[in-house]
XYZ file of C-alpha atoms in Angstrom:
377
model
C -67.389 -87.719 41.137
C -66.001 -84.367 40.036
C -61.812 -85.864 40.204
C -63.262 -88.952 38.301
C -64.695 -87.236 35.528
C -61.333 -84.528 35.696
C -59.178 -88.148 35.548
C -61.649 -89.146 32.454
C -61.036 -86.115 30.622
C -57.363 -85.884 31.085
C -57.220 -89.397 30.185
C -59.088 -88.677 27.245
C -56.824 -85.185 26.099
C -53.475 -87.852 26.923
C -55.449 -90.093 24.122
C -55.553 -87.245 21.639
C -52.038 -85.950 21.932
C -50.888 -85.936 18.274
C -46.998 -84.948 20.003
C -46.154 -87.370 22.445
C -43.055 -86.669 24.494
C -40.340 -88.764 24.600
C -38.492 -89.012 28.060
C -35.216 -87.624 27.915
C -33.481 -91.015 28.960
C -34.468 -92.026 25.624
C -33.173 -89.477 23.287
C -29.551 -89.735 22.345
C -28.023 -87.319 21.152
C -24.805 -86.410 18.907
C -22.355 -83.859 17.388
C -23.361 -84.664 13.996
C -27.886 -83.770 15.171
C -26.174 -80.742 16.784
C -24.547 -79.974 13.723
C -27.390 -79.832 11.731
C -29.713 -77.890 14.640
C -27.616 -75.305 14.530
C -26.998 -75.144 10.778
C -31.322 -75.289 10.886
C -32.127 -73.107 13.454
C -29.556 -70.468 11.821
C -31.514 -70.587 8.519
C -34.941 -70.391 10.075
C -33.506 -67.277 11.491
C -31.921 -65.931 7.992
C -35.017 -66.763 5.936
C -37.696 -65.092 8.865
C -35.775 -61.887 8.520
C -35.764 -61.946 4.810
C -39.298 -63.153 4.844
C -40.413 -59.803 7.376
C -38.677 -57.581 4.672
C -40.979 -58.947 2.094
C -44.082 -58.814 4.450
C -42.772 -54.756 4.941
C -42.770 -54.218 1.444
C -45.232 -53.378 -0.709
C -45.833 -53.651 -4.837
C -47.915 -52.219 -7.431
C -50.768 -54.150 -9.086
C -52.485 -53.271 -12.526
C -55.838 -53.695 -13.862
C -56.895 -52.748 -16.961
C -60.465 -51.818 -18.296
C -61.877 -50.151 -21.029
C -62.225 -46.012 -20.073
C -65.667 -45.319 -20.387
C -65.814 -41.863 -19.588
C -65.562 -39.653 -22.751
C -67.838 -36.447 -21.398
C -64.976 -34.792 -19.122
C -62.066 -32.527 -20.169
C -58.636 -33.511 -20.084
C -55.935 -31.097 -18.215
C -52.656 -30.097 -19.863
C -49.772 -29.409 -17.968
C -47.405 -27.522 -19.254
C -43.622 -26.212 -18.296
C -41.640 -25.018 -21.590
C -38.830 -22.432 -21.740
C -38.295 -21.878 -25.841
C -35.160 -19.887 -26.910
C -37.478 -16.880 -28.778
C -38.857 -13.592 -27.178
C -42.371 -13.954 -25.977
C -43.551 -11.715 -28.309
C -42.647 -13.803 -31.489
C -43.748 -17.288 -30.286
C -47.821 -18.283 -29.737
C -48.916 -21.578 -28.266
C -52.097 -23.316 -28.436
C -53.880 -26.475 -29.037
C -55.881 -27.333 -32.055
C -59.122 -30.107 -31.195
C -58.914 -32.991 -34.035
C -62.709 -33.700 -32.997
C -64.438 -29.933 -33.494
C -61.052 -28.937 -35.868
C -61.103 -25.755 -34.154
C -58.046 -24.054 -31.778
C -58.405 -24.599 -27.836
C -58.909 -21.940 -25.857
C -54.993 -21.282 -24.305
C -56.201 -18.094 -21.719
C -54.556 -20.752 -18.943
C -51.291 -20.500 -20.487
C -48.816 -17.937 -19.286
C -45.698 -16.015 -21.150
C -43.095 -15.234 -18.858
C -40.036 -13.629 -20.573
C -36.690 -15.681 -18.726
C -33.455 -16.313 -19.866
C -32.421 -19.437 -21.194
C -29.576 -20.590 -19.287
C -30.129 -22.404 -15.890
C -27.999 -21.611 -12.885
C -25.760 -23.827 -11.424
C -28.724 -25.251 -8.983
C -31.256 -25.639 -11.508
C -29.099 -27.490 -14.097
C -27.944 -30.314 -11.248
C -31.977 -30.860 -10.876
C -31.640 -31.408 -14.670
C -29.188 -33.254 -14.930
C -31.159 -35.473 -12.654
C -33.960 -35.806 -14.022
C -32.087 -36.896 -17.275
C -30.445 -39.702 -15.216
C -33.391 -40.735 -13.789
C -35.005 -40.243 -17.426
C -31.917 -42.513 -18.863
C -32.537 -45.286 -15.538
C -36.493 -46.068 -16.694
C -35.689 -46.819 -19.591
C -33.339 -49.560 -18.944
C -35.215 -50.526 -15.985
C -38.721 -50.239 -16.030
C -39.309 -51.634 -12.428
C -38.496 -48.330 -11.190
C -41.882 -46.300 -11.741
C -43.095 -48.765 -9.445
C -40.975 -46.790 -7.093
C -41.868 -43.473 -8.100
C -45.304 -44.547 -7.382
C -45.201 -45.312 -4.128
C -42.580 -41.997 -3.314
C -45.168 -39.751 -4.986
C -46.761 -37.325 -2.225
C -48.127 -33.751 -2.335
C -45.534 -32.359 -0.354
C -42.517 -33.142 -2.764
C -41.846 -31.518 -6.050
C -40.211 -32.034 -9.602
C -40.323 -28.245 -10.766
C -37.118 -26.274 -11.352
C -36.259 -24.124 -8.411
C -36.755 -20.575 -9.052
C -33.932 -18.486 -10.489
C -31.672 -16.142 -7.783
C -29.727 -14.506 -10.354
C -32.419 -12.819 -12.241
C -30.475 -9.131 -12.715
C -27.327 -10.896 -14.008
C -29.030 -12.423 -17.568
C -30.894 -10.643 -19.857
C -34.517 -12.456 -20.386
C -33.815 -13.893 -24.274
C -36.087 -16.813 -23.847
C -39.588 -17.121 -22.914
C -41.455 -19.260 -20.686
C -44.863 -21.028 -21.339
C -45.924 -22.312 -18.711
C -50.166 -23.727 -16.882
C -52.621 -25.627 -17.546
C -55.319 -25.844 -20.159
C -58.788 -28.175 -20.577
C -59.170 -29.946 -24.089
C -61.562 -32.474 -24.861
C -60.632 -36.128 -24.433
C -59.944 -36.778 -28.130
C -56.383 -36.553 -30.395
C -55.271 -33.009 -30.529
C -52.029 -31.285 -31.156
C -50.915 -28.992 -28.856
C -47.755 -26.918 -30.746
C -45.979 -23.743 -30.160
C -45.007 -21.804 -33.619
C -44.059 -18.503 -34.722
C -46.291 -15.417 -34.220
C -49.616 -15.392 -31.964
C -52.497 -17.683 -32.726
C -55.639 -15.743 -34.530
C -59.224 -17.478 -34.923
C -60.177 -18.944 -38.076
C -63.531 -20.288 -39.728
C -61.609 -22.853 -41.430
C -59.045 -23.667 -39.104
C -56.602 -21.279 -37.326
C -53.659 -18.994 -38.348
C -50.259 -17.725 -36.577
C -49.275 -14.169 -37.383
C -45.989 -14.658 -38.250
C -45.275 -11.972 -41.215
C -43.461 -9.505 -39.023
C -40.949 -12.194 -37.909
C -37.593 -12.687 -39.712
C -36.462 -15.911 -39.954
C -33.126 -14.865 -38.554
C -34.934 -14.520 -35.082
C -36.311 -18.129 -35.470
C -34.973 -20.217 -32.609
C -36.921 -23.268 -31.236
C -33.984 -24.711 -29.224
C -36.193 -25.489 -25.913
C -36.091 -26.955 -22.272
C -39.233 -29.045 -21.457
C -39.247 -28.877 -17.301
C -42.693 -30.688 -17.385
C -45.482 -32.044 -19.182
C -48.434 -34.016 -17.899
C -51.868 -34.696 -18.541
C -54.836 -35.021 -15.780
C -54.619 -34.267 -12.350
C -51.094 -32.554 -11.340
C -48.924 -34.780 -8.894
C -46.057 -33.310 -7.212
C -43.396 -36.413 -7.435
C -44.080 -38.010 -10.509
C -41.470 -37.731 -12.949
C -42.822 -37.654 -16.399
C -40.834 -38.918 -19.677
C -40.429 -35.573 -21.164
C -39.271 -33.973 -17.990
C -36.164 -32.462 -18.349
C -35.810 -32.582 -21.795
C -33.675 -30.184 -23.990
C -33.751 -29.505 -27.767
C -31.123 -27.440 -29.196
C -31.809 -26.532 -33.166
C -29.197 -26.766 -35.298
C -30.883 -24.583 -37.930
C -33.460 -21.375 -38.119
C -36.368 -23.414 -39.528
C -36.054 -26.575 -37.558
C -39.664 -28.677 -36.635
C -38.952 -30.514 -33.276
C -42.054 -33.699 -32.884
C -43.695 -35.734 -30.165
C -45.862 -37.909 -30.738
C -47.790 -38.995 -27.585
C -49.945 -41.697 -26.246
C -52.137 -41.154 -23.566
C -53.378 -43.895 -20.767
C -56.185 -42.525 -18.367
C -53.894 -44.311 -15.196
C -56.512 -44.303 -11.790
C -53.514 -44.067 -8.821
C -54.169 -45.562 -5.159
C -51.289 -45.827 -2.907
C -50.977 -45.619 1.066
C -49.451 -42.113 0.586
C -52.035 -40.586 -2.371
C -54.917 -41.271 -4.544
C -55.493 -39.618 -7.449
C -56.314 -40.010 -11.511
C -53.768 -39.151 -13.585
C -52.502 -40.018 -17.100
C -49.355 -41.870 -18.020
C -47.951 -41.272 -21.426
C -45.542 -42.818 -24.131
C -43.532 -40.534 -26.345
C -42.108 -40.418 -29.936
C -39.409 -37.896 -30.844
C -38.747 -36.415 -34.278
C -37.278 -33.582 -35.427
C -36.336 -32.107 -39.179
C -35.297 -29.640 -40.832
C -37.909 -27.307 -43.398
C -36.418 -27.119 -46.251
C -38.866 -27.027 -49.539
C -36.760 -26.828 -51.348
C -35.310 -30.593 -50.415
C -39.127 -31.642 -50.149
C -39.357 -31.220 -46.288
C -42.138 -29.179 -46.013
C -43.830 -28.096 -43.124
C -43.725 -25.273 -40.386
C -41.122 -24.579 -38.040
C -42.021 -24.870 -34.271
C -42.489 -27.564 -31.073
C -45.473 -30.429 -31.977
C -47.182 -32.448 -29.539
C -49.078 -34.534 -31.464
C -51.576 -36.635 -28.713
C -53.915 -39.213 -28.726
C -56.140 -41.159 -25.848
C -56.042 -44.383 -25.225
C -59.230 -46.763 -25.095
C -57.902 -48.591 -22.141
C -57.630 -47.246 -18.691
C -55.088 -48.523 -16.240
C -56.040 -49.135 -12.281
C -52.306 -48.824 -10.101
C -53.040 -50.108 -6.576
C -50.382 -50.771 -4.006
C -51.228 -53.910 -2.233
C -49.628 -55.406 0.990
C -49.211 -58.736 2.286
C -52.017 -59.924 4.346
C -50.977 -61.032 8.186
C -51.961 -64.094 8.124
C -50.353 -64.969 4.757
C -47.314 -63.697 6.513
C -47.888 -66.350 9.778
C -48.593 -69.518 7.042
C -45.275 -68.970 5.293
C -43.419 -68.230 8.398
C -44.673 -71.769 9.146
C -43.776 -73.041 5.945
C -40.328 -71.846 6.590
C -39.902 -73.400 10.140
C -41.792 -76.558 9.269
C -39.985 -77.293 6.124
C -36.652 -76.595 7.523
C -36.893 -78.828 10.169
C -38.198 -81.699 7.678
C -35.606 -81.510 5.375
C -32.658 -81.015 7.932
C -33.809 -84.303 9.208
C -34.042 -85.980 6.277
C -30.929 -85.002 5.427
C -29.342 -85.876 8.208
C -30.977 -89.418 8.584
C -29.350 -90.055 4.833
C -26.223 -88.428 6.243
C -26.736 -90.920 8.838
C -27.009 -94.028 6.964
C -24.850 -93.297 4.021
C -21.634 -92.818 7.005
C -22.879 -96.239 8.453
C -22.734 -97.721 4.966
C -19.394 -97.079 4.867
C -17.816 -97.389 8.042
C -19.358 -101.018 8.296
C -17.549 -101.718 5.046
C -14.381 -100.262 6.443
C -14.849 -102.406 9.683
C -15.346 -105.596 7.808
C -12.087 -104.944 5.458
C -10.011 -104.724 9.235
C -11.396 -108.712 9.596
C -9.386 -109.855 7.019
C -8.077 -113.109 6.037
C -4.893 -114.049 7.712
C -2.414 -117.160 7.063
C -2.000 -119.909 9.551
C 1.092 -121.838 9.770
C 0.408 -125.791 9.553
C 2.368 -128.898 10.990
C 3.443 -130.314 7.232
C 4.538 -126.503 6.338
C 1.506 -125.181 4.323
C -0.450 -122.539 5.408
C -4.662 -122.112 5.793
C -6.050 -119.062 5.026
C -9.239 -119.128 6.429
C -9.999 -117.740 10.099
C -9.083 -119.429 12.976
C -11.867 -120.586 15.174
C -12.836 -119.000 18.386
C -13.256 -121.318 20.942
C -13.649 -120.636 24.964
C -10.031 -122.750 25.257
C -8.241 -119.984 22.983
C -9.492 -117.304 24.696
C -7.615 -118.794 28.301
């Protein structure tokens, strides 16, 4: 009883085979099938490879929302070398919502000279390539998204040759907490005094001679500092052409929420406006001389995530690619097949031509002669 029902159920699995096998005696083969197999098989091979890369890599994905969070500070980062003595030049940050000045007890005046050494101006010069590269190709921060790691770093290295250069520049550099409204963040002549009504600069006992806001911006961020991520102001430098010279940015803020495989982290990204003049009242271009960052926060926030293929997506186009391949190769090849027979039959039946037949009373028949068993003895 047991073989009879094992005989039943094979019989009834042979029933359900969707690939029946054809014996070999059957299958004929050629140099044209062979042909193709090999031209298949050595695509399915080509296109799997390619299609693994893709499955290895990964790419960015963006989501916007509207940023609802307007209680928290907003962090400054800030890098600057300007061409003036510390003593003559004040920085701080003036709060468009409570028009009143920042606190700027984060920032810190290092007296420095102005020219880089041979190792720091390579890393500038590329950072201005890089600088130069996303702006022609914008698929690149995708890259610097996914690179960006707390181990690696953007900053200039620190100088070696400190005793050979006199310090004729000075160095503003930390971080500061402003509310997460416009503001404009600028760095003028003389030190920054409290006001009722606003906020003064004591800059009486400075000679315009001395003015000199030529200046090196080695970075500037906003929100949470990540070692990696190269900003659009980094590595900038500003040399003025005159004294009383009023260099601009105007700056848009995103609120940018970062999640890669390598960090997560909320950050800002920012777009930036340069303009610079020169004061001259005289002309009717008023103003005060000094570095302007002019910022304001966008409504929207951005959501970066770095997304890989799933697995199984990976096994369904793998068996696209196979599948597909095979179809078409045969497809082609059966219309290969039948266009060649197409015209070889043609070619066979223009070898049967008519030929002429010589008759008795000297004229000749042009049709076929007639094959008979006698002719053939």
């Amino acid at each position: 009883m047991r073989r009879l029902n094992r005989k039943k159920t094979l019989n009834l699995m042979k029933e359900l085979d969707a690939f029946p096998k054809v014996p070999e005696s059957y299958v004929e083969t050629s140099a044209s099938g062979g042909t193709v197999s090999l031209i298949a098989f050595t695509t399915i091979a080509f296109l799997t490879i390619m299609e693994f890369m893709v499955y290895r890599d990964t790419w960015m994905k963006y989501e916007y929302e509207v940023d609802k969070d307007f209680t928290s500070k907003l962090r400054i980062n800030i890098d600057i070398t300007v061409a003036m003595r510390c003593q003559y030049v004040g920085a701080d940050v003036l709060d468009l919502a409570e028009t009143m000045v920042a606190s700027a007890d984060g920032l810190i005046y290092e007296p420095v000279p102005f020219e880089l050494t041979p190792q720091q101006k390579e890393l500038q010069r590329m950072l201005q390539l890089i600088q130069s590269r996303l702006q022609e190709e914008h698929s690149l921060q995708d890259v610097i998204f996914k690179s960006a790691f707390k181990s690696a770093s953007t900053a200039l290295p620190p100088r070696e040759d400190n005793s050979l250069h006199s310090p004729d520049a000075c160095r503003i550099h930390g971080h500061l907490y402003v509310n997460k409204v416009a503001g404009n963040f600028h760095i003028t002549v003389g030190k920054a005094i409290p006001h009722p009504r606003g906020h003064a600069h004591l800059a009486a006992l400075v000679s315009h001679e001395s003015y000199n806001f030529s200046h090196r911006i080695d970075h500037l961020s906003f929100g949470e500092l990540i070692p990696g991520i190269i900003n659009p102001l980094d590595g900038t430098e500003k040399i003025a052409s005159d004294h009383n010279q009023m260099f601009q940015y105007f700056i848009t803020v995103v609120p940018t929420k970062l999640h890669t495989y390598k960090i997560s982290a909320e950050t800002h990204q920012f777009s930036v406006t340069e303009r610079e003049r020169v004061i001259n009242h005289a002309a009717g271009s008023h103003g005060v001389s000094g570095i302007f960052m002019k910022y304001d926060i966008s409504s929207l926030m951005v959501t970066v995530t770095e997304e890989h293929m799933p697995f199984w997506q990976f096994l369904v186009r793998l068996c696209g690619i196979i599948g597909g391949i095979f179809s078409t190769t045969g497809i082609l090849h059966g219309f290969g097949r039948f266009v060649a027979e197409i015209i070889f039959c043609r070619f066979r039946l223009g070898s049967y031509r008519s030929t002429s037949v010589p008759l008795p009373d000297g004229h000749t028949s042009n049709h076929l002669p007639l094959i008979t068993d006698n002719s053939t003895h």
